[in-house]
Coordinates of C-alpha atoms and ligand atoms in Angstrom, one line a residue:
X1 CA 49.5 -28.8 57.9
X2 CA 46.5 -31.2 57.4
X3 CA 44.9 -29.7 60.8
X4 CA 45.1 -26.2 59.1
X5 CA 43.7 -27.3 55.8
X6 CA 40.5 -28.6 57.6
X7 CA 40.2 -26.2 60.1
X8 CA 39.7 -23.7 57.0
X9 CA 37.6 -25.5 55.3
X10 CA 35.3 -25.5 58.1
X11 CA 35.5 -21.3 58.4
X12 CA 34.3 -21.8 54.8
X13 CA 31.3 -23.8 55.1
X14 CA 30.7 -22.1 58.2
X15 CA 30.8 -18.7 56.6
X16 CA 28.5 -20.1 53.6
X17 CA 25.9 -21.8 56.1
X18 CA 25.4 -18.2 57.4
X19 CA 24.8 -16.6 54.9
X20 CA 21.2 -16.1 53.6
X21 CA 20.1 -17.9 50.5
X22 CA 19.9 -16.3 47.2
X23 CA 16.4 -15.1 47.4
X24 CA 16.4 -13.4 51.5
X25 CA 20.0 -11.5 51.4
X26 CA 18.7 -8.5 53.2
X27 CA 20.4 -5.7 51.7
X28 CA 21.5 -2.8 53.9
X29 CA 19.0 0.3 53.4
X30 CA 19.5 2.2 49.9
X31 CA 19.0 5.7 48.9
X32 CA 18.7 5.9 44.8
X33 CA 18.0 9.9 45.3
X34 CA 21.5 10.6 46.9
X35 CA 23.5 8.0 44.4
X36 CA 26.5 9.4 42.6
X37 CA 24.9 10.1 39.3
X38 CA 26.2 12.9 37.4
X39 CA 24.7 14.4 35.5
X40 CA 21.9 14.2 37.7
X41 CA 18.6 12.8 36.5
X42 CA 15.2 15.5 36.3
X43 CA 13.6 12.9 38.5
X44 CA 14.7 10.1 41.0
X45 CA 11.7 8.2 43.6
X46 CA 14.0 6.0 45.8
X47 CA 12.2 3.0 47.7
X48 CA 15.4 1.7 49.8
X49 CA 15.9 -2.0 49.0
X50 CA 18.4 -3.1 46.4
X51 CA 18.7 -5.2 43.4
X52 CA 21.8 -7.4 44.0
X53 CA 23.6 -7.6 40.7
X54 CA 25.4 -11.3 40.9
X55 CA 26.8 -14.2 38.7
X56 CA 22.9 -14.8 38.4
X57 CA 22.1 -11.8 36.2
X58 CA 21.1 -11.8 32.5
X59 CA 20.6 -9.3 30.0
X60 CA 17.2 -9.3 27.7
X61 CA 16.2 -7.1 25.2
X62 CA 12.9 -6.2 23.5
X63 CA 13.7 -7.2 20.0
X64 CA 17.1 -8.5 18.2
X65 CA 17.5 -5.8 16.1
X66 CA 21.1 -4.7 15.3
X67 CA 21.7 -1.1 17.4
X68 CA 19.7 -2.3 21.2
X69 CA 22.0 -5.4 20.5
X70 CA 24.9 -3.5 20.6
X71 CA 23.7 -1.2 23.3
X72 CA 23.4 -4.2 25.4
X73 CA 26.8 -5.7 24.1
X74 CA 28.1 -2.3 25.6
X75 CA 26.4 -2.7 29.1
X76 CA 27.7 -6.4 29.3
X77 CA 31.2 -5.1 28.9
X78 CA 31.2 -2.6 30.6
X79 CA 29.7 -4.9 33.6
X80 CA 32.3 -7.3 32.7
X81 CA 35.3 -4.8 33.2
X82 CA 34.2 -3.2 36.1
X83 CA 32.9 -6.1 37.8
X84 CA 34.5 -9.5 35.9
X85 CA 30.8 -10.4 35.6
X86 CA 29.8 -11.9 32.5
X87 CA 26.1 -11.3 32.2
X88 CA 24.8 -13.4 28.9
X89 CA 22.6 -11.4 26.6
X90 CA 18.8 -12.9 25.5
X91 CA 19.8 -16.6 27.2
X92 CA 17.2 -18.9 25.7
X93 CA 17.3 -21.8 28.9
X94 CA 17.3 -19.1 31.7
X95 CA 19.3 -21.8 33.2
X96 CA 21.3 -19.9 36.2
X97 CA 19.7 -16.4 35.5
X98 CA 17.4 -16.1 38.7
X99 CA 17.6 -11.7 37.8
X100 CA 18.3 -9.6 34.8
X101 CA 18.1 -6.1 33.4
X102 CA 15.5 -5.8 30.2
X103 CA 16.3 -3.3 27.6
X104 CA 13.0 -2.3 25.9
X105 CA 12.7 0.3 23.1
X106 CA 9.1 1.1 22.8
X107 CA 7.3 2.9 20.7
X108 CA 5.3 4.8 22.2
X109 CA 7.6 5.8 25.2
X110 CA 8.6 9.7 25.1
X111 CA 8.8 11.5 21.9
X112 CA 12.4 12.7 22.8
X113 CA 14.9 10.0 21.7
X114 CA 17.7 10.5 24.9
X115 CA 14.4 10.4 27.4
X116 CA 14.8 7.1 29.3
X117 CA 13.3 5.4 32.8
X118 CA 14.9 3.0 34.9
X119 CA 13.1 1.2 37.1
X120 CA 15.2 -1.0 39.6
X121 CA 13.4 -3.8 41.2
X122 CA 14.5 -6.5 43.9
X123 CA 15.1 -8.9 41.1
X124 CA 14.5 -7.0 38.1
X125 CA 15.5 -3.6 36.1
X126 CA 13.5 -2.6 33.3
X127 CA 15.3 -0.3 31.4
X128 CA 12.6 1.4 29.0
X129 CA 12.9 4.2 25.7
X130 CA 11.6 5.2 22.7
X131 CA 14.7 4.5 21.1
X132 CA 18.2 2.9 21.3
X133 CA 19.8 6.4 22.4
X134 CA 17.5 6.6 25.0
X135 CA 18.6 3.2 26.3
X136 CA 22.4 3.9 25.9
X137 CA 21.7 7.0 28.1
X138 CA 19.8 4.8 30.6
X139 CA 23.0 2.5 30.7
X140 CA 25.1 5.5 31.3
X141 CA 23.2 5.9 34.9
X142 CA 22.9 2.3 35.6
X143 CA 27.1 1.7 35.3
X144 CA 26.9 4.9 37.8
X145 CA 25.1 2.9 40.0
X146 CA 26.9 -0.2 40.0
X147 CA 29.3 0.3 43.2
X148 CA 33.3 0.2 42.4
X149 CA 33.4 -2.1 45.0
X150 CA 31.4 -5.7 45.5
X151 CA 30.1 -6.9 48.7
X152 CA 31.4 -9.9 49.6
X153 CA 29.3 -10.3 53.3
X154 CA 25.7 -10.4 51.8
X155 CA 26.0 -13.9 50.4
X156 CA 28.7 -16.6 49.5
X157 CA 29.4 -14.9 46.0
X158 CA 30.0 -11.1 45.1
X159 CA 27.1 -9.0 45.0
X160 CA 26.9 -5.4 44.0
X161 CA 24.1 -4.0 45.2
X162 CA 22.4 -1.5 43.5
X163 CA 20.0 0.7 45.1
X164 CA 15.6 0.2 44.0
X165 CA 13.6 2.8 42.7
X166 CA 12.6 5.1 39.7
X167 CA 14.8 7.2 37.5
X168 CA 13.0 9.4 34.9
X169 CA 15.1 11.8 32.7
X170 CA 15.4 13.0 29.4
X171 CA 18.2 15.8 28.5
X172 CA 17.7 20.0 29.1
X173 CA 20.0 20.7 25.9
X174 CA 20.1 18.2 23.4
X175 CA 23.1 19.7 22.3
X176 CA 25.9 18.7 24.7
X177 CA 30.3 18.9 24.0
X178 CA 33.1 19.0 24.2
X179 CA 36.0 20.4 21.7
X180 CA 39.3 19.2 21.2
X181 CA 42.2 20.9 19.3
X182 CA 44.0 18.3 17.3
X183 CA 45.8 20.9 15.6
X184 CA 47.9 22.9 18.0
X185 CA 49.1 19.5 19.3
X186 CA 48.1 16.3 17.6
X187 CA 46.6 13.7 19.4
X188 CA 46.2 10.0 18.1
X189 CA 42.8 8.1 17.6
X190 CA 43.4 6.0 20.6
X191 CA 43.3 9.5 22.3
X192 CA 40.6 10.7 21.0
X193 CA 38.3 7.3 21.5
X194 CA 39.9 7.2 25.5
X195 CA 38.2 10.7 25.5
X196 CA 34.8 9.7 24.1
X197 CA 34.8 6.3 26.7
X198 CA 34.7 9.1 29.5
X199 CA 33.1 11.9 27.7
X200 CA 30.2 9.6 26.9
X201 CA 30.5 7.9 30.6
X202 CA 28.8 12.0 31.2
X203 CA 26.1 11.8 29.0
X204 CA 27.9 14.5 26.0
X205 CA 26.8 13.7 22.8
X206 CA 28.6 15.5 20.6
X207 CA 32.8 15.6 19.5
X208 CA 33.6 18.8 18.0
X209 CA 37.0 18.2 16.4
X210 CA 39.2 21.5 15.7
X211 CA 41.4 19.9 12.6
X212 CA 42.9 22.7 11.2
X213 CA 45.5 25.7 12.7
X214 CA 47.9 27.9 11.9
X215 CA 50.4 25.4 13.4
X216 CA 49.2 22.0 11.9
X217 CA 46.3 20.8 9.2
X218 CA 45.5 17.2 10.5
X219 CA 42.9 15.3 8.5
X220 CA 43.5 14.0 4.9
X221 CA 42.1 15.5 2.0
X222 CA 42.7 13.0 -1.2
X223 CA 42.4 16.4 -3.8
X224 CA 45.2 18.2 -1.7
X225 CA 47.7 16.0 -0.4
X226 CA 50.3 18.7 0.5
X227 CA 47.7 19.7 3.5
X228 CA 48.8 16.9 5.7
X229 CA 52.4 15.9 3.9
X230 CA 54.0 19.8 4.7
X231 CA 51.0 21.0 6.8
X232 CA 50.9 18.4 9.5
X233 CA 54.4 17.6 9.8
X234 CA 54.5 20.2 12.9
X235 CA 52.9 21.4 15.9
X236 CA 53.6 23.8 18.5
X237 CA 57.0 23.7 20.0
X238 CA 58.4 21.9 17.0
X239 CA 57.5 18.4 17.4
X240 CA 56.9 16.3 14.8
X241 CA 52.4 17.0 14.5
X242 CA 50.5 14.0 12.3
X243 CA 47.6 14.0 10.4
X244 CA 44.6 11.4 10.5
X245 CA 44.2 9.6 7.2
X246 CA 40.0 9.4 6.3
X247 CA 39.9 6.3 7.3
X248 CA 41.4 7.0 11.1
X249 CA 38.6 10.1 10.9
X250 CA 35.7 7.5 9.8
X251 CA 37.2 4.8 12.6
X252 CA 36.5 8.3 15.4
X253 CA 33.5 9.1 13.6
X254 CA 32.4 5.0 14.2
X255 CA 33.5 4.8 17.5
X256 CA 31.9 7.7 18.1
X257 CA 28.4 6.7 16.7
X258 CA 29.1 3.8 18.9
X259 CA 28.6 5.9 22.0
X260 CA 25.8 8.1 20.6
X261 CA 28.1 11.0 20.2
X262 CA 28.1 13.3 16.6
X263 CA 31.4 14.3 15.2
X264 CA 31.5 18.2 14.2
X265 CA 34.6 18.6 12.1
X266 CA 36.0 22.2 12.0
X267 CA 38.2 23.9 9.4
X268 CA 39.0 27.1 10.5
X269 CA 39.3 29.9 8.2
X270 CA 39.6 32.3 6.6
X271 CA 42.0 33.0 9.5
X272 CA 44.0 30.5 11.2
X273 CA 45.3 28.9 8.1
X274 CA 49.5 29.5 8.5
X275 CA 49.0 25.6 7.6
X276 CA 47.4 25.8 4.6
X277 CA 48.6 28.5 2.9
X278 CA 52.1 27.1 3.8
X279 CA 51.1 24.0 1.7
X280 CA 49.6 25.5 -0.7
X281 CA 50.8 29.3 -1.1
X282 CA 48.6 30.3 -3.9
X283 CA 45.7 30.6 -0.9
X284 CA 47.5 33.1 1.3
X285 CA 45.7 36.7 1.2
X286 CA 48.7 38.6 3.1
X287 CA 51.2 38.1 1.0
X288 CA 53.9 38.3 3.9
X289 CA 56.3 35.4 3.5
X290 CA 55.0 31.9 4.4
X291 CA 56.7 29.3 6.9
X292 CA 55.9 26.2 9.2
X293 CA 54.7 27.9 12.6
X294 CA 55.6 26.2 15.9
X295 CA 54.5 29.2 18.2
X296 CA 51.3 30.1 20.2
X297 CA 50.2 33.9 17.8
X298 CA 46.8 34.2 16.4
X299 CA 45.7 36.6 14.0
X300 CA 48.4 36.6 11.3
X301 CA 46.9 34.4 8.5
X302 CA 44.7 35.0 6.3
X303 CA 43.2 32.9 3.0
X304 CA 42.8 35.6 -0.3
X305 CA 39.0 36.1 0.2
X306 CA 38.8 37.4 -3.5
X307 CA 40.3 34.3 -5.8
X308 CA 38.1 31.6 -7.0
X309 CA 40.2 29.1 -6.6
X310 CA 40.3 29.5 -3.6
X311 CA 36.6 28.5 -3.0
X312 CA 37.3 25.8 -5.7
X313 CA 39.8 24.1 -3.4
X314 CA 37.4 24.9 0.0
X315 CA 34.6 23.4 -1.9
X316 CA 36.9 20.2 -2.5
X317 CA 38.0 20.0 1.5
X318 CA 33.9 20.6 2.4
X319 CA 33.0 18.1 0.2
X320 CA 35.7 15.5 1.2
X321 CA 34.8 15.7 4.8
X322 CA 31.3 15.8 4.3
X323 CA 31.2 12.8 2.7
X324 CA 33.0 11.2 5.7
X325 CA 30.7 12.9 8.3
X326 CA 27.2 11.5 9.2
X327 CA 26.6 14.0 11.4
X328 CA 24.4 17.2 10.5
X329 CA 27.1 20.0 10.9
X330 CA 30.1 21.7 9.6
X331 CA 32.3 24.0 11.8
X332 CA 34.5 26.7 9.7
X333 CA 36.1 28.4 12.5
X334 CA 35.6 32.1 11.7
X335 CA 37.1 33.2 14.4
X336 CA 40.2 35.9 14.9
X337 CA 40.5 36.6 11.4
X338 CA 42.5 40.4 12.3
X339 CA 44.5 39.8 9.1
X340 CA 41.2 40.3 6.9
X341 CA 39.3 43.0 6.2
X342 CA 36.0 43.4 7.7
X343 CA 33.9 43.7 4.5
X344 CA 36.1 40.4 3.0
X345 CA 35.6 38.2 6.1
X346 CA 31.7 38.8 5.1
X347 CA 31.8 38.3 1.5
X348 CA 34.8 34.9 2.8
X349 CA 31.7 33.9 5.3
X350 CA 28.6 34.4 2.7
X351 CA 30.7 32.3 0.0
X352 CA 31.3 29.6 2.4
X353 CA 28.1 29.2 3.8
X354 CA 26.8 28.4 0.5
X355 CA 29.5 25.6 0.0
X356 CA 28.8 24.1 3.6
X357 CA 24.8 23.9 2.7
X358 CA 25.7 22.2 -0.9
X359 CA 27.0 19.2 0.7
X360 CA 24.2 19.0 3.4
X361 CA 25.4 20.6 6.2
X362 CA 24.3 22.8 8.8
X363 CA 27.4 25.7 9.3
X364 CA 28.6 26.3 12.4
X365 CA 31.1 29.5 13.5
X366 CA 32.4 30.8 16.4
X367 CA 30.4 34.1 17.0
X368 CA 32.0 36.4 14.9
X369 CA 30.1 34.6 11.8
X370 CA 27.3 36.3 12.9
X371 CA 28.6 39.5 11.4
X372 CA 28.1 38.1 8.1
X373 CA 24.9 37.9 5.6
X374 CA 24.2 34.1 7.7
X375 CA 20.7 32.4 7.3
X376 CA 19.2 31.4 10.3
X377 CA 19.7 27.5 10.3
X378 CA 23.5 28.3 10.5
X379 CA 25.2 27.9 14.4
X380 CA 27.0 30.8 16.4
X381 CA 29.3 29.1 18.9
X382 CA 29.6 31.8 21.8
X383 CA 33.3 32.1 23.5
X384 CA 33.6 35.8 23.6
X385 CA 31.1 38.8 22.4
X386 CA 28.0 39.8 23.2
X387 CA 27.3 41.7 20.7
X388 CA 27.9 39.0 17.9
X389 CA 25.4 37.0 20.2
X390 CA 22.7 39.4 19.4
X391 CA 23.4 39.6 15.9
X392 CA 23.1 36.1 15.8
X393 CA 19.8 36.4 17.7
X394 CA 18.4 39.0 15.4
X395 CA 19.3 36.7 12.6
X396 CA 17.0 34.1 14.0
X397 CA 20.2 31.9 14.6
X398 CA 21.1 28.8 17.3
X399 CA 23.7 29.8 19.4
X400 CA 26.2 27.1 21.8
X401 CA 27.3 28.6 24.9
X402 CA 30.9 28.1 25.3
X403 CA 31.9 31.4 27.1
X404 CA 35.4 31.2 27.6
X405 CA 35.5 32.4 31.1
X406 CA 33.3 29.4 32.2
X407 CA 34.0 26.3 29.6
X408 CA 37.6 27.3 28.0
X409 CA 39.4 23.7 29.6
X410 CA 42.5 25.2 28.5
X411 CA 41.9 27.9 31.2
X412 CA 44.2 27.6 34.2
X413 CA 42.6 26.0 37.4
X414 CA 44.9 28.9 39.2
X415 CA 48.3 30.7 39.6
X416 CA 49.6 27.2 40.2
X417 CA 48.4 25.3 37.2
X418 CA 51.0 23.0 35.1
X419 CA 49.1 23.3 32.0
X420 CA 46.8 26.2 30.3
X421 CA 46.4 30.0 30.1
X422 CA 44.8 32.3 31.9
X423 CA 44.0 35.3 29.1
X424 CA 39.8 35.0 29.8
X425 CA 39.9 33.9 33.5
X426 CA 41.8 31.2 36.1
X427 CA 38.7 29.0 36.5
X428 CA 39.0 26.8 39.4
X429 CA 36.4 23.8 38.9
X430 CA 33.2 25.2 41.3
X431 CA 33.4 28.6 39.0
X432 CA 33.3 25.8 35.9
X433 CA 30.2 25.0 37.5
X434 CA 28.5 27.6 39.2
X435 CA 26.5 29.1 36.2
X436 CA 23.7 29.1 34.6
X437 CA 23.7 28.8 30.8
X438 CA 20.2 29.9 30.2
X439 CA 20.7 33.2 31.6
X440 CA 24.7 34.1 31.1
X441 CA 24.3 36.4 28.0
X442 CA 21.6 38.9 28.1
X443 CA 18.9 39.3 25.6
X444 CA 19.9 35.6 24.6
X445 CA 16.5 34.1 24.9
X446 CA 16.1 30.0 25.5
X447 CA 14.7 29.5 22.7
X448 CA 17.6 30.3 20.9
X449 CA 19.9 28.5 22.9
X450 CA 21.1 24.9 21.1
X451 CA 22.9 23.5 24.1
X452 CA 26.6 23.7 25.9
X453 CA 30.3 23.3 24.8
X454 CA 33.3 23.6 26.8
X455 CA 36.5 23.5 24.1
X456 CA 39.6 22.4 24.5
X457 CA 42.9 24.3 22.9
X458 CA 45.6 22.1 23.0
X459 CA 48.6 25.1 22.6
X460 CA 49.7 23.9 26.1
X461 CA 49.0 20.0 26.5
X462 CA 50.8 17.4 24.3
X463 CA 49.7 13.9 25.7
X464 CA 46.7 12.2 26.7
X465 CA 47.2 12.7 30.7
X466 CA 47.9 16.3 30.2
X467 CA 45.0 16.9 28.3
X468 CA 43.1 14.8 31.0
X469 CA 44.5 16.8 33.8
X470 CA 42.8 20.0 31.9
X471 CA 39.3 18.4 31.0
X472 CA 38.8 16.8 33.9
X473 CA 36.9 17.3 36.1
X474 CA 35.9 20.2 34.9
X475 CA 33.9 19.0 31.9
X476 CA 32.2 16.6 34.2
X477 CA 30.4 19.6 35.4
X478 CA 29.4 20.8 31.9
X479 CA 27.8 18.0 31.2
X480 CA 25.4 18.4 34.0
X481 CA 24.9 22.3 32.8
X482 CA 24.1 20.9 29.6
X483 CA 21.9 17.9 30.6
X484 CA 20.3 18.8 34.0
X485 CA 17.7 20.9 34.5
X486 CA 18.2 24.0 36.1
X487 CA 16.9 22.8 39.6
X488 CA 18.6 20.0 40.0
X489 CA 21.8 22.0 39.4
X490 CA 23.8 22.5 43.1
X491 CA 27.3 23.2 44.1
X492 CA 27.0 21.7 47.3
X493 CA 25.3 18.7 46.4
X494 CA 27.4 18.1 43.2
X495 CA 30.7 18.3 44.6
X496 CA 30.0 15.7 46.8
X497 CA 28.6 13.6 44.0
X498 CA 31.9 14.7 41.6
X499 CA 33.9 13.6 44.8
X500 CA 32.8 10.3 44.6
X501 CA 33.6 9.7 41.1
X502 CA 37.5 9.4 42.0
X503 CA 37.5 5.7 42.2
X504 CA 36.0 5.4 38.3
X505 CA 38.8 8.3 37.0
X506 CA 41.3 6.4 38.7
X507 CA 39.7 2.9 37.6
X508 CA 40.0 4.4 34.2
X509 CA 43.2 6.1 34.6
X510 CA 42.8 9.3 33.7
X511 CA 45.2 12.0 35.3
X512 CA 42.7 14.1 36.3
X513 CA 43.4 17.2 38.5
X514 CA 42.9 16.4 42.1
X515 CA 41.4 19.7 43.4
X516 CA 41.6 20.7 47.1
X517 CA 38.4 22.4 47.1
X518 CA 36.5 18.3 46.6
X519 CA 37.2 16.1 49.5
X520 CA 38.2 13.0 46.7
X521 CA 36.8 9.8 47.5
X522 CA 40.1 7.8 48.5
X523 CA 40.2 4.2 46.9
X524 CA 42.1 1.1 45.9
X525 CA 43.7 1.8 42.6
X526 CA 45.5 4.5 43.6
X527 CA 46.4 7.5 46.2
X528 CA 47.8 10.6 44.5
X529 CA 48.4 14.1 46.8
X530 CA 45.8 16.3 46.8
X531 CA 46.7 19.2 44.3
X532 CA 46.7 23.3 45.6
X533 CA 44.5 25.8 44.4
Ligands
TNX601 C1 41.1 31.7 21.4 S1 38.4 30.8 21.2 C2 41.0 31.0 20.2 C3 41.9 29.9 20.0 C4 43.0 29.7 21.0 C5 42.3 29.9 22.4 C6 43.3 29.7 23.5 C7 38.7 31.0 19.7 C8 37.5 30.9 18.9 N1 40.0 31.1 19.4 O1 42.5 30.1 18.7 O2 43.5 28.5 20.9 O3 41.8 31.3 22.4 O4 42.6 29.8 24.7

């Protein structure tokens, strides 16, 4: 027994006398330009050595001011849980920090605010913006960088070695999203947040929130408490729905901010409101009788385009959620409204517009808005014409590219899929990629393009790893449409990248769907079949 105990203690010091000290490990030859970073950065200079994040590393910032400080707060954790690091921020003595990572906003850096560099040194990284969302973008890249994995042969502690070199990048669309539909199926806040930790993990920086369906209304409005009591007590295929109060809205919103990522809220109308008018029936502009709806039919509802008080009681839910919302939009659906007549969904679209602009927003639609009498600072969401595209151009109008046959999430991956639909395409994850949003709709010129959105409809998901299975990893590849620039946009070269990101999903959880066509990095936390399509 006592032979054994010192014989291993002499492997130990042994193993610890041959290792190099601190300063000489010799790091095995790096190469930052083919690192796992998605979406990929517009410009990467490698120079092969490596900075070896340790036990020894600190954090300093350039000033103490309230939102870097929590920007580095986020790195430390996030270094903490993926490493069991704990890297002190601004340590006064040094004592014990022999490298850090420095945090610096400056001034004078590039005038867009998500533009960042990140230069990784031997013993330094200097992570440099012109403001704290430029920084939190930078951190995005540098947690891609850290390996899953430490090395435990370099020296006698961990080490995770992280390649040297240059990163310079700033975003191609600054508008960059994801939707999800609370209101076909409800999903709770610690849903949501789980999908802005990864969604943000991608660079996307902005939440687009559909709140409001024929089959559920799901956020609290104080003036109209009937909305959530009858309207969100269901949801399709009869479950039991929910509602978040304001305050689990402002807590998303929060969180959100947190991660540099805008909340739009939607309310859809003046179709899509079974919910509402159920509530409330003096809204209902079809007159057909009024019940709970559990199924998956559009097109039925409509609100009565032609009574005030029914712009009285919009103008109360617009001005309710306004007031809750920082950011600069509003979302009112538009869409599928067959149960109204043409010349009232223009009159329904004019009227609201005006309401969404007195409480400070910008108005966004999804393209059929464009039909309407809009001004040019309101938003056409693309999923399905054309020709509302180019109305929307001729209007002088923004338009987000979500074209169903490329970003609908609640599209089938193939004939084979547990979860979606397939009425605009089957969209295996490469066709979710392979596109180009600059140059998808003709006679939609760049200028008029405000970024990428990929939704997702919930009338076929109804928990958090079915809704994963859908996003991912297909949203993974929208963020790099939206934030890459066109030539640094390659199937061949990102799948491999998107391979490698296996180990983080499953480090994270997430039930995402293991596609045949990407040769998934195998790992330690868990080994799931490989999934047919
Ligand atoms: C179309 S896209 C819809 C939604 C459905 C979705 C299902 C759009 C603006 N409307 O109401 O949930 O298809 O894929």
């Amino acid at each position: 027994m006592k032979k054994a105990l010192l014989f291993s203690f002499l492997i130990i010091v042994l193993a610890i006398q041959c290792k190099p000290a601190k300063s000489e490990i010799q790091f095995p030859e790096t190469d930052l330009s083919s690192a796992d970073l998605i979406p990929m950065p517009l410009q990467i200079a490698s120079d092969g050595d490596a900075f070896g994040l340790d036990q020894f590393t600190g954090i300093y910032t350039s000033s103490n001011d309230e939102p870097l400080a929590a920007v580095a707060e986020f790195l430390s954790e996030k270094i903490r849980s993926k490493t069991g690091l704990i890297t002190p921020i601004n340590k006064e003595d040094k004592e014990g920090v022999e490298r850090y990572i420095y945090l610096s906003v400056e001034e004078d850096f590039e005038a867009n605010k998500e533009a960042y560099e990140l230069v990784m040194n031997r013993d330094s990284i200097i992570l440099s913006a012109s403001d704290p969302e430029g920084i939190f973008r930078g951190v995005q890249s540098l947690r891609q960088l850290i390996p899953e994995e430490a090395n435990d042969t370099l020296a006698d502690r961990s080490i995770w070695p992280i390649p040297t070199g240059k990163i310079s990048d700033e975003p191609n669309f600054g508008f960059r999203g994801s939707m999800l539909d609370v209101a076909r199926h409800f999903f709770s806040v610690e849903d949501v947040k789980k999908y802005i930790d990864l969604l943000a993990y991608y660079k996307i920086n902005i939440l687009h929130l559909h709140l409001t369906d024929d089959q559920g209304w799901r956020i609290e409005i104080k003036s109209w408490p009937k909305l959530t009591e009858i309207g969100g007590s269901t949801e399709v295929g009869g479950e039991a729905g929910g509602f978040f109060t304001q305050n689990d809205y402002k807590d998303i919103v929060a969180y959100a901010a947190k991660h540099y990522m805008t909340v739009i809220p939607e309310i859809d109308m003046p179709g899509h409101t079974n919910a509402a008018s159920v509530s409330y029936p003096f809204l209902d502009g079809t007159g057909k009788p009024l019940a709970l709806y559990e199924g998956m039919r559009v097109g039925f509802s409509s609100f009565d385009t032609r009574k005030d008080t029914v712009y009285a009681f919009i103008d109360d839910v617009v001005r309710e959620i306004s007031a809750i919302t920082p950011g600069p939009y509003f979302h009112i659906g538009g869409d599928e409204s067959h149960s109204t007549s043409k010349n009232d969904y223009i009159y329904f679209v004019n009227r609201v517009e005006k309401i969404v602009q007195k409480y400070g927003k910008r108005m966004i639609g999804w393209d059929e808005i464009a039909q309407a009498d809009v001004d040019s600072t309101s938003i056409a969401q693309f999923w399905a014409s054309e020709d509302h595209t180019k109305m929307a151009v001729e209007k002088g109008m923004q338009v987000i590219m979500s074209p169903a046959k490329k970003t609908y999430l609640d599209m089938e991956y193939d004939t084979l899929s547990k979860h979606g639909l397939h009425w605009a395409a089957y969209i295996p994850v490469d066709t979710a990629y392979v596109w180009s949003p600059e140059s998808y709709t003709e006679g939609l010129p760049l200028e008029n393009i405000l970024g990428v959105e990929a939704p997702l409809w919930s009338e076929t998901i109804s928990d958090l790893g079915e809704l994963e299975y859908l996003a991912f990893p297909r949203v993974i590849g929208h963020s790099e449409l939206s934030w890459s620039s066109p030539e640094n946009r390659d199937w061949e070269k990102y799948k491999v990248r998107l391979a490698n990101q296996a180990p983080f999903l499953d480090r994270m959880n997430v039930q995402f769907y293991r596609s045949h066509r990407i040769d998934w990095k195998e790992n330690k936390y868990t080994y799931k079949e490989i999934e047919k399509d």
